[in-house]
């Protein structure tokens, strides 16, 4: 009898769980913002196939990927926290995965950079990397418009990871330039730039995440994921280099 009295409260708790909306994804995120690797590529590719992710797979789980995951979760009736848990992963790769409705038009704010007006040296990434100093600021010039911005070098193994400068005035100017060149969201648009290094202009290509992270590619730079080259960045470097 005592044993039955102990079992009844446990059964009542188990029966109440669905009422409070406990999800199989909750607390069991397998993939989330900041993650990188082949599994992220698989998820991005699947989201692309279903119409939620509209850019090529990068292997880096950032703002665009999170937004795509949330859109899928909402369409599939799942908890929309933007992380990929077991439930999201299972339904995503199932035959019954919910596809996004067909869109007749896709608005593009930025389509192409103007004609290049200034060029720089096409210097290999390994040479550039040896010259960059962590915490130092560098002038980055739009190769088409001639406008300048200031960026701070943070780190870089495959390419240069930069961020906004600490100086308030320089930060405001840089934000204005980045918004003008690339937009205010993580659109993955890229533009040809020149970076001032040791008194010379070096051809490069830049993109940013709409926040504080800026990726700058030089000749022979690669992505974080699987060290893959980026043909769009390389094309920009060719346009801005000699």
PDB file of C-alpha atoms in Angstrom:
ATOM      1  CA  UNK A   1       0.000   0.000   0.000  1.00  0.00           C
ATOM      2  CA  UNK A   2       2.810   2.392   0.913  1.00  0.00           C
ATOM      3  CA  UNK A   3       4.539   1.534  -2.350  1.00  0.00           C
ATOM      4  CA  UNK A   4       1.383   2.452  -4.283  1.00  0.00           C
ATOM      5  CA  UNK A   5       1.173   5.798  -2.464  1.00  0.00           C
ATOM      6  CA  UNK A   6       4.713   6.622  -3.632  1.00  0.00           C
ATOM      7  CA  UNK A   7       3.995   5.633  -7.222  1.00  0.00           C
ATOM      8  CA  UNK A   8       0.778   7.672  -7.613  1.00  0.00           C
ATOM      9  CA  UNK A   9       2.428  11.141  -7.143  1.00  0.00           C
ATOM     10  CA  UNK A  10       5.133  10.211  -9.675  1.00  0.00           C
ATOM     11  CA  UNK A  11       2.515   9.194 -12.223  1.00  0.00           C
ATOM     12  CA  UNK A  12       0.655  12.457 -11.665  1.00  0.00           C
ATOM     13  CA  UNK A  13       3.829  14.477 -12.324  1.00  0.00           C
ATOM     14  CA  UNK A  14       4.519  12.557 -15.541  1.00  0.00           C
ATOM     15  CA  UNK A  15       0.979  13.159 -16.738  1.00  0.00           C
ATOM     16  CA  UNK A  16       1.290  16.888 -16.077  1.00  0.00           C
ATOM     17  CA  UNK A  17       4.499  17.376 -18.084  1.00  0.00           C
ATOM     18  CA  UNK A  18       2.840  17.916 -21.501  1.00  0.00           C
ATOM     19  CA  UNK A  19       0.605  20.574 -19.960  1.00  0.00           C
ATOM     20  CA  UNK A  20       3.648  22.750 -19.291  1.00  0.00           C
ATOM     21  CA  UNK A  21       4.966  22.331 -22.842  1.00  0.00           C
ATOM     22  CA  UNK A  22       8.154  20.411 -22.116  1.00  0.00           C
ATOM     23  CA  UNK A  23       9.857  19.742 -25.453  1.00  0.00           C
ATOM     24  CA  UNK A  24      12.270  17.038 -26.483  1.00  0.00           C
ATOM     25  CA  UNK A  25      14.562  19.850 -27.634  1.00  0.00           C
ATOM     26  CA  UNK A  26      14.602  21.667 -24.294  1.00  0.00           C
ATOM     27  CA  UNK A  27      18.000  21.537 -22.616  1.00  0.00           C
ATOM     28  CA  UNK A  28      19.357  19.123 -25.222  1.00  0.00           C
ATOM     29  CA  UNK A  29      20.736  21.414 -27.929  1.00  0.00           C
ATOM     30  CA  UNK A  30      22.947  19.458 -30.292  1.00  0.00           C
ATOM     31  CA  UNK A  31      23.775  22.508 -32.386  1.00  0.00           C
ATOM     32  CA  UNK A  32      23.522  26.235 -31.678  1.00  0.00           C
ATOM     33  CA  UNK A  33      24.953  29.673 -32.467  1.00  0.00           C
ATOM     34  CA  UNK A  34      28.739  29.609 -32.597  1.00  0.00           C
ATOM     35  CA  UNK A  35      29.084  25.946 -33.560  1.00  0.00           C
ATOM     36  CA  UNK A  36      31.088  24.987 -36.651  1.00  0.00           C
ATOM     37  CA  UNK A  37      31.771  21.839 -38.617  1.00  0.00           C
ATOM     38  CA  UNK A  38      30.412  19.243 -40.996  1.00  0.00           C
ATOM     39  CA  UNK A  39      27.192  18.711 -39.015  1.00  0.00           C
ATOM     40  CA  UNK A  40      26.367  22.408 -39.394  1.00  0.00           C
ATOM     41  CA  UNK A  41      26.938  22.049 -43.149  1.00  0.00           C
ATOM     42  CA  UNK A  42      24.462  19.133 -43.223  1.00  0.00           C
ATOM     43  CA  UNK A  43      21.793  21.145 -41.399  1.00  0.00           C
ATOM     44  CA  UNK A  44      22.345  24.218 -43.592  1.00  0.00           C
ATOM     45  CA  UNK A  45      22.132  22.083 -46.735  1.00  0.00           C
ATOM     46  CA  UNK A  46      18.876  20.509 -45.570  1.00  0.00           C
ATOM     47  CA  UNK A  47      17.405  23.896 -44.629  1.00  0.00           C
ATOM     48  CA  UNK A  48      18.463  25.165 -48.058  1.00  0.00           C
ATOM     49  CA  UNK A  49      16.707  22.236 -49.741  1.00  0.00           C
ATOM     50  CA  UNK A  50      13.544  22.990 -47.764  1.00  0.00           C
ATOM     51  CA  UNK A  51      13.678  26.699 -48.627  1.00  0.00           C
ATOM     52  CA  UNK A  52      14.512  28.202 -45.226  1.00  0.00           C
ATOM     53  CA  UNK A  53      18.219  28.905 -45.697  1.00  0.00           C
ATOM     54  CA  UNK A  54      18.929  31.009 -48.793  1.00  0.00           C
ATOM     55  CA  UNK A  55      22.729  31.055 -48.895  1.00  0.00           C
ATOM     56  CA  UNK A  56      25.398  28.468 -49.611  1.00  0.00           C
ATOM     57  CA  UNK A  57      26.336  26.249 -46.627  1.00  0.00           C
ATOM     58  CA  UNK A  58      29.253  27.731 -44.681  1.00  0.00           C
ATOM     59  CA  UNK A  59      29.601  25.290 -41.789  1.00  0.00           C
ATOM     60  CA  UNK A  60      29.337  28.172 -39.323  1.00  0.00           C
ATOM     61  CA  UNK A  61      26.162  28.463 -37.215  1.00  0.00           C
ATOM     62  CA  UNK A  62      25.516  32.211 -37.065  1.00  0.00           C
ATOM     63  CA  UNK A  63      22.582  34.645 -37.269  1.00  0.00           C
ATOM     64  CA  UNK A  64      21.335  33.578 -40.712  1.00  0.00           C
ATOM     65  CA  UNK A  65      21.376  29.892 -39.782  1.00  0.00           C
ATOM     66  CA  UNK A  66      19.592  30.556 -36.493  1.00  0.00           C
ATOM     67  CA  UNK A  67      16.887  32.532 -38.295  1.00  0.00           C
ATOM     68  CA  UNK A  68      16.445  29.662 -40.768  1.00  0.00           C
ATOM     69  CA  UNK A  69      16.148  27.141 -37.918  1.00  0.00           C
ATOM     70  CA  UNK A  70      13.550  29.308 -36.156  1.00  0.00           C
ATOM     71  CA  UNK A  71      11.537  29.633 -39.386  1.00  0.00           C
ATOM     72  CA  UNK A  72      11.577  25.864 -39.814  1.00  0.00           C
ATOM     73  CA  UNK A  73      10.640  25.227 -36.177  1.00  0.00           C
ATOM     74  CA  UNK A  74       7.683  27.610 -36.411  1.00  0.00           C
ATOM     75  CA  UNK A  75       6.485  25.957 -39.628  1.00  0.00           C
ATOM     76  CA  UNK A  76       6.873  22.495 -38.095  1.00  0.00           C
ATOM     77  CA  UNK A  77       5.144  23.397 -34.830  1.00  0.00           C
ATOM     78  CA  UNK A  78       8.268  22.942 -32.715  1.00  0.00           C
ATOM     79  CA  UNK A  79       9.693  25.035 -29.909  1.00  0.00           C
ATOM     80  CA  UNK A  80      11.302  27.921 -31.831  1.00  0.00           C
ATOM     81  CA  UNK A  81      14.474  28.671 -29.875  1.00  0.00           C
ATOM     82  CA  UNK A  82      16.808  28.621 -32.893  1.00  0.00           C
ATOM     83  CA  UNK A  83      18.951  25.744 -31.611  1.00  0.00           C
ATOM     84  CA  UNK A  84      18.905  22.268 -33.108  1.00  0.00           C
ATOM     85  CA  UNK A  85      17.873  19.601 -30.612  1.00  0.00           C
ATOM     86  CA  UNK A  86      17.028  15.970 -31.222  1.00  0.00           C
ATOM     87  CA  UNK A  87      13.393  16.669 -32.117  1.00  0.00           C
ATOM     88  CA  UNK A  88      14.279  19.384 -34.625  1.00  0.00           C
ATOM     89  CA  UNK A  89      17.026  17.224 -36.120  1.00  0.00           C
ATOM     90  CA  UNK A  90      14.738  14.202 -36.482  1.00  0.00           C
ATOM     91  CA  UNK A  91      11.894  16.066 -38.166  1.00  0.00           C
ATOM     92  CA  UNK A  92      14.273  18.113 -40.321  1.00  0.00           C
ATOM     93  CA  UNK A  93      15.661  14.993 -41.983  1.00  0.00           C
ATOM     94  CA  UNK A  94      12.383  13.124 -42.152  1.00  0.00           C
ATOM     95  CA  UNK A  95      10.411  12.617 -45.368  1.00  0.00           C
ATOM     96  CA  UNK A  96       7.555  14.638 -43.907  1.00  0.00           C
ATOM     97  CA  UNK A  97       9.701  17.729 -43.182  1.00  0.00           C
ATOM     98  CA  UNK A  98       7.709  20.921 -43.703  1.00  0.00           C
ATOM     99  CA  UNK A  99       8.819  22.903 -46.747  1.00  0.00           C
ATOM    100  CA  UNK A 100       8.541  26.660 -47.039  1.00  0.00           C
ATOM    101  CA  UNK A 101       5.936  28.029 -49.492  1.00  0.00           C
ATOM    102  CA  UNK A 102       7.285  28.990 -52.920  1.00  0.00           C
ATOM    103  CA  UNK A 103       8.385  32.618 -53.114  1.00  0.00           C
ATOM    104  CA  UNK A 104       7.994  34.320 -56.457  1.00  0.00           C
ATOM    105  CA  UNK A 105      10.348  37.179 -55.596  1.00  0.00           C
ATOM    106  CA  UNK A 106      13.433  37.487 -53.418  1.00  0.00           C
ATOM    107  CA  UNK A 107      14.290  41.128 -52.626  1.00  0.00           C
ATOM    108  CA  UNK A 108      17.984  41.999 -52.828  1.00  0.00           C
ATOM    109  CA  UNK A 109      19.207  45.258 -51.333  1.00  0.00           C
ATOM    110  CA  UNK A 110      22.780  44.815 -52.532  1.00  0.00           C
ATOM    111  CA  UNK A 111      23.502  43.265 -55.907  1.00  0.00           C
ATOM    112  CA  UNK A 112      26.949  44.311 -57.121  1.00  0.00           C
ATOM    113  CA  UNK A 113      29.818  46.593 -56.226  1.00  0.00           C
ATOM    114  CA  UNK A 114      30.624  49.436 -58.581  1.00  0.00           C
ATOM    115  CA  UNK A 115      33.679  49.645 -60.826  1.00  0.00           C
ATOM    116  CA  UNK A 116      37.034  49.341 -59.047  1.00  0.00           C
ATOM    117  CA  UNK A 117      38.813  52.716 -58.864  1.00  0.00           C
ATOM    118  CA  UNK A 118      41.874  51.758 -56.825  1.00  0.00           C
ATOM    119  CA  UNK A 119      43.958  48.592 -56.678  1.00  0.00           C
ATOM    120  CA  UNK A 120      46.540  47.026 -54.384  1.00  0.00           C
ATOM    121  CA  UNK A 121      49.036  44.184 -54.213  1.00  0.00           C
ATOM    122  CA  UNK A 122      47.755  40.603 -54.230  1.00  0.00           C
ATOM    123  CA  UNK A 123      49.755  39.478 -51.223  1.00  0.00           C
ATOM    124  CA  UNK A 124      49.437  35.850 -49.991  1.00  0.00           C
ATOM    125  CA  UNK A 125      47.596  35.340 -46.713  1.00  0.00           C
ATOM    126  CA  UNK A 126      50.580  33.757 -44.946  1.00  0.00           C
ATOM    127  CA  UNK A 127      52.640  36.896 -45.651  1.00  0.00           C
ATOM    128  CA  UNK A 128      49.823  39.185 -44.541  1.00  0.00           C
ATOM    129  CA  UNK A 129      49.214  37.150 -41.376  1.00  0.00           C
ATOM    130  CA  UNK A 130      52.819  37.622 -40.301  1.00  0.00           C
ATOM    131  CA  UNK A 131      52.357  41.413 -40.487  1.00  0.00           C
ATOM    132  CA  UNK A 132      49.072  41.681 -38.580  1.00  0.00           C
ATOM    133  CA  UNK A 133      49.201  42.479 -34.868  1.00  0.00           C
ATOM    134  CA  UNK A 134      46.387  41.486 -32.512  1.00  0.00           C
ATOM    135  CA  UNK A 135      44.640  44.552 -31.091  1.00  0.00           C
ATOM    136  CA  UNK A 136      46.022  46.919 -33.736  1.00  0.00           C
ATOM    137  CA  UNK A 137      43.729  48.944 -35.992  1.00  0.00           C
ATOM    138  CA  UNK A 138      43.965  48.979 -39.779  1.00  0.00           C
ATOM    139  CA  UNK A 139      42.512  51.205 -42.478  1.00  0.00           C
ATOM    140  CA  UNK A 140      40.218  49.371 -44.894  1.00  0.00           C
ATOM    141  CA  UNK A 141      39.269  51.156 -48.102  1.00  0.00           C
ATOM    142  CA  UNK A 142      36.368  50.331 -50.406  1.00  0.00           C
ATOM    143  CA  UNK A 143      38.114  49.628 -53.721  1.00  0.00           C
ATOM    144  CA  UNK A 144      35.185  51.097 -55.663  1.00  0.00           C
ATOM    145  CA  UNK A 145      34.168  54.185 -53.688  1.00  0.00           C
ATOM    146  CA  UNK A 146      37.497  55.085 -52.043  1.00  0.00           C
ATOM    147  CA  UNK A 147      35.795  55.440 -48.638  1.00  0.00           C
ATOM    148  CA  UNK A 148      37.749  54.386 -45.551  1.00  0.00           C
ATOM    149  CA  UNK A 149      36.854  52.498 -42.373  1.00  0.00           C
ATOM    150  CA  UNK A 150      38.928  51.439 -39.371  1.00  0.00           C
ATOM    151  CA  UNK A 151      38.953  47.836 -38.152  1.00  0.00           C
ATOM    152  CA  UNK A 152      40.748  46.089 -35.296  1.00  0.00           C
ATOM    153  CA  UNK A 153      42.510  42.782 -35.938  1.00  0.00           C
ATOM    154  CA  UNK A 154      41.380  40.114 -33.459  1.00  0.00           C
ATOM    155  CA  UNK A 155      42.782  36.829 -34.735  1.00  0.00           C
ATOM    156  CA  UNK A 156      43.198  34.759 -37.843  1.00  0.00           C
ATOM    157  CA  UNK A 157      44.203  31.267 -38.814  1.00  0.00           C
ATOM    158  CA  UNK A 158      42.595  30.914 -42.244  1.00  0.00           C
ATOM    159  CA  UNK A 159      41.750  34.574 -42.831  1.00  0.00           C
ATOM    160  CA  UNK A 160      41.647  37.812 -40.808  1.00  0.00           C
ATOM    161  CA  UNK A 161      38.930  38.122 -38.178  1.00  0.00           C
ATOM    162  CA  UNK A 162      38.390  41.785 -37.381  1.00  0.00           C
ATOM    163  CA  UNK A 163      36.008  43.845 -35.298  1.00  0.00           C
ATOM    164  CA  UNK A 164      34.914  47.437 -34.738  1.00  0.00           C
ATOM    165  CA  UNK A 165      37.474  49.817 -33.179  1.00  0.00           C
ATOM    166  CA  UNK A 166      37.176  50.849 -29.526  1.00  0.00           C
ATOM    167  CA  UNK A 167      37.391  54.566 -30.275  1.00  0.00           C
ATOM    168  CA  UNK A 168      33.812  55.887 -30.308  1.00  0.00           C
ATOM    169  CA  UNK A 169      34.190  58.256 -33.265  1.00  0.00           C
ATOM    170  CA  UNK A 170      36.054  55.682 -35.355  1.00  0.00           C
ATOM    171  CA  UNK A 171      33.443  53.076 -34.426  1.00  0.00           C
ATOM    172  CA  UNK A 172      30.582  55.291 -35.590  1.00  0.00           C
ATOM    173  CA  UNK A 173      32.303  56.016 -38.899  1.00  0.00           C
ATOM    174  CA  UNK A 174      33.089  52.337 -39.449  1.00  0.00           C
ATOM    175  CA  UNK A 175      29.501  51.309 -38.706  1.00  0.00           C
ATOM    176  CA  UNK A 176      28.238  53.898 -41.182  1.00  0.00           C
ATOM    177  CA  UNK A 177      30.613  52.612 -43.847  1.00  0.00           C
ATOM    178  CA  UNK A 178      29.809  48.933 -43.237  1.00  0.00           C
ATOM    179  CA  UNK A 179      26.086  49.653 -43.408  1.00  0.00           C
ATOM    180  CA  UNK A 180      26.618  51.541 -46.658  1.00  0.00           C
ATOM    181  CA  UNK A 181      28.888  48.922 -48.240  1.00  0.00           C
ATOM    182  CA  UNK A 182      27.308  45.708 -46.982  1.00  0.00           C
ATOM    183  CA  UNK A 183      23.978  46.463 -45.321  1.00  0.00           C
ATOM    184  CA  UNK A 184      22.944  46.240 -41.681  1.00  0.00           C
ATOM    185  CA  UNK A 185      22.192  42.506 -41.583  1.00  0.00           C
ATOM    186  CA  UNK A 186      24.163  39.311 -42.085  1.00  0.00           C
ATOM    187  CA  UNK A 187      23.455  39.168 -45.830  1.00  0.00           C
ATOM    188  CA  UNK A 188      26.725  37.445 -46.803  1.00  0.00           C
ATOM    189  CA  UNK A 189      27.273  40.134 -49.435  1.00  0.00           C
ATOM    190  CA  UNK A 190      30.997  40.666 -50.082  1.00  0.00           C
ATOM    191  CA  UNK A 191      32.916  43.640 -51.409  1.00  0.00           C
ATOM    192  CA  UNK A 192      36.421  44.250 -52.706  1.00  0.00           C
ATOM    193  CA  UNK A 193      38.565  46.315 -50.365  1.00  0.00           C
ATOM    194  CA  UNK A 194      42.153  47.408 -49.833  1.00  0.00           C
ATOM    195  CA  UNK A 195      43.897  47.070 -46.474  1.00  0.00           C
ATOM    196  CA  UNK A 196      46.754  49.381 -45.513  1.00  0.00           C
ATOM    197  CA  UNK A 197      49.716  47.254 -44.382  1.00  0.00           C
ATOM    198  CA  UNK A 198      53.250  48.536 -43.853  1.00  0.00           C
ATOM    199  CA  UNK A 199      52.595  51.579 -45.988  1.00  0.00           C
ATOM    200  CA  UNK A 200      51.129  49.629 -48.908  1.00  0.00           C
ATOM    201  CA  UNK A 201      47.626  48.806 -50.065  1.00  0.00           C
ATOM    202  CA  UNK A 202      46.846  45.083 -50.190  1.00  0.00           C
ATOM    203  CA  UNK A 203      43.908  43.691 -52.180  1.00  0.00           C
ATOM    204  CA  UNK A 204      41.292  41.917 -50.053  1.00  0.00           C
ATOM    205  CA  UNK A 205      37.618  40.990 -49.830  1.00  0.00           C
ATOM    206  CA  UNK A 206      35.345  41.641 -46.875  1.00  0.00           C
ATOM    207  CA  UNK A 207      32.016  40.573 -45.398  1.00  0.00           C
ATOM    208  CA  UNK A 208      30.437  41.133 -41.988  1.00  0.00           C
ATOM    209  CA  UNK A 209      27.705  39.674 -39.801  1.00  0.00           C
ATOM    210  CA  UNK A 210      25.722  42.881 -39.263  1.00  0.00           C
ATOM    211  CA  UNK A 211      27.073  43.080 -35.707  1.00  0.00           C
ATOM    212  CA  UNK A 212      30.701  43.275 -34.673  1.00  0.00           C
ATOM    213  CA  UNK A 213      32.465  40.506 -36.608  1.00  0.00           C
ATOM    214  CA  UNK A 214      34.179  41.210 -39.930  1.00  0.00           C
ATOM    215  CA  UNK A 215      35.931  38.595 -42.080  1.00  0.00           C
ATOM    216  CA  UNK A 216      38.694  39.853 -44.373  1.00  0.00           C
ATOM    217  CA  UNK A 217      40.124  37.493 -46.996  1.00  0.00           C
ATOM    218  CA  UNK A 218      43.432  37.893 -48.806  1.00  0.00           C
ATOM    219  CA  UNK A 219      44.940  35.823 -51.626  1.00  0.00           C
ATOM    220  CA  UNK A 220      45.008  32.129 -50.608  1.00  0.00           C
ATOM    221  CA  UNK A 221      42.796  32.713 -47.556  1.00  0.00           C
ATOM    222  CA  UNK A 222      40.322  29.939 -46.725  1.00  0.00           C
ATOM    223  CA  UNK A 223      37.192  29.541 -44.603  1.00  0.00           C
ATOM    224  CA  UNK A 224      37.094  28.275 -41.017  1.00  0.00           C
ATOM    225  CA  UNK A 225      35.309  25.129 -42.131  1.00  0.00           C
ATOM    226  CA  UNK A 226      37.481  22.418 -43.680  1.00  0.00           C
ATOM    227  CA  UNK A 227      39.891  25.127 -44.918  1.00  0.00           C
ATOM    228  CA  UNK A 228      37.846  25.531 -48.095  1.00  0.00           C
ATOM    229  CA  UNK A 229      38.628  28.390 -50.515  1.00  0.00           C
ATOM    230  CA  UNK A 230      35.940  30.978 -51.240  1.00  0.00           C
ATOM    231  CA  UNK A 231      35.626  31.721 -54.949  1.00  0.00           C
ATOM    232  CA  UNK A 232      33.601  34.908 -54.405  1.00  0.00           C
ATOM    233  CA  UNK A 233      36.214  36.410 -52.092  1.00  0.00           C
ATOM    234  CA  UNK A 234      38.976  35.354 -54.479  1.00  0.00           C
ATOM    235  CA  UNK A 235      37.153  36.995 -57.400  1.00  0.00           C
ATOM    236  CA  UNK A 236      36.955  40.260 -55.453  1.00  0.00           C
ATOM    237  CA  UNK A 237      40.671  40.072 -54.651  1.00  0.00           C
ATOM    238  CA  UNK A 238      41.440  39.531 -58.342  1.00  0.00           C
ATOM    239  CA  UNK A 239      39.348  42.584 -59.253  1.00  0.00           C
ATOM    240  CA  UNK A 240      41.049  44.794 -56.665  1.00  0.00           C
ATOM    241  CA  UNK A 241      44.579  43.462 -57.147  1.00  0.00           C
ATOM    242  CA  UNK A 242      47.466  43.621 -59.552  1.00  0.00           C
TER     243      UNK A 242
END
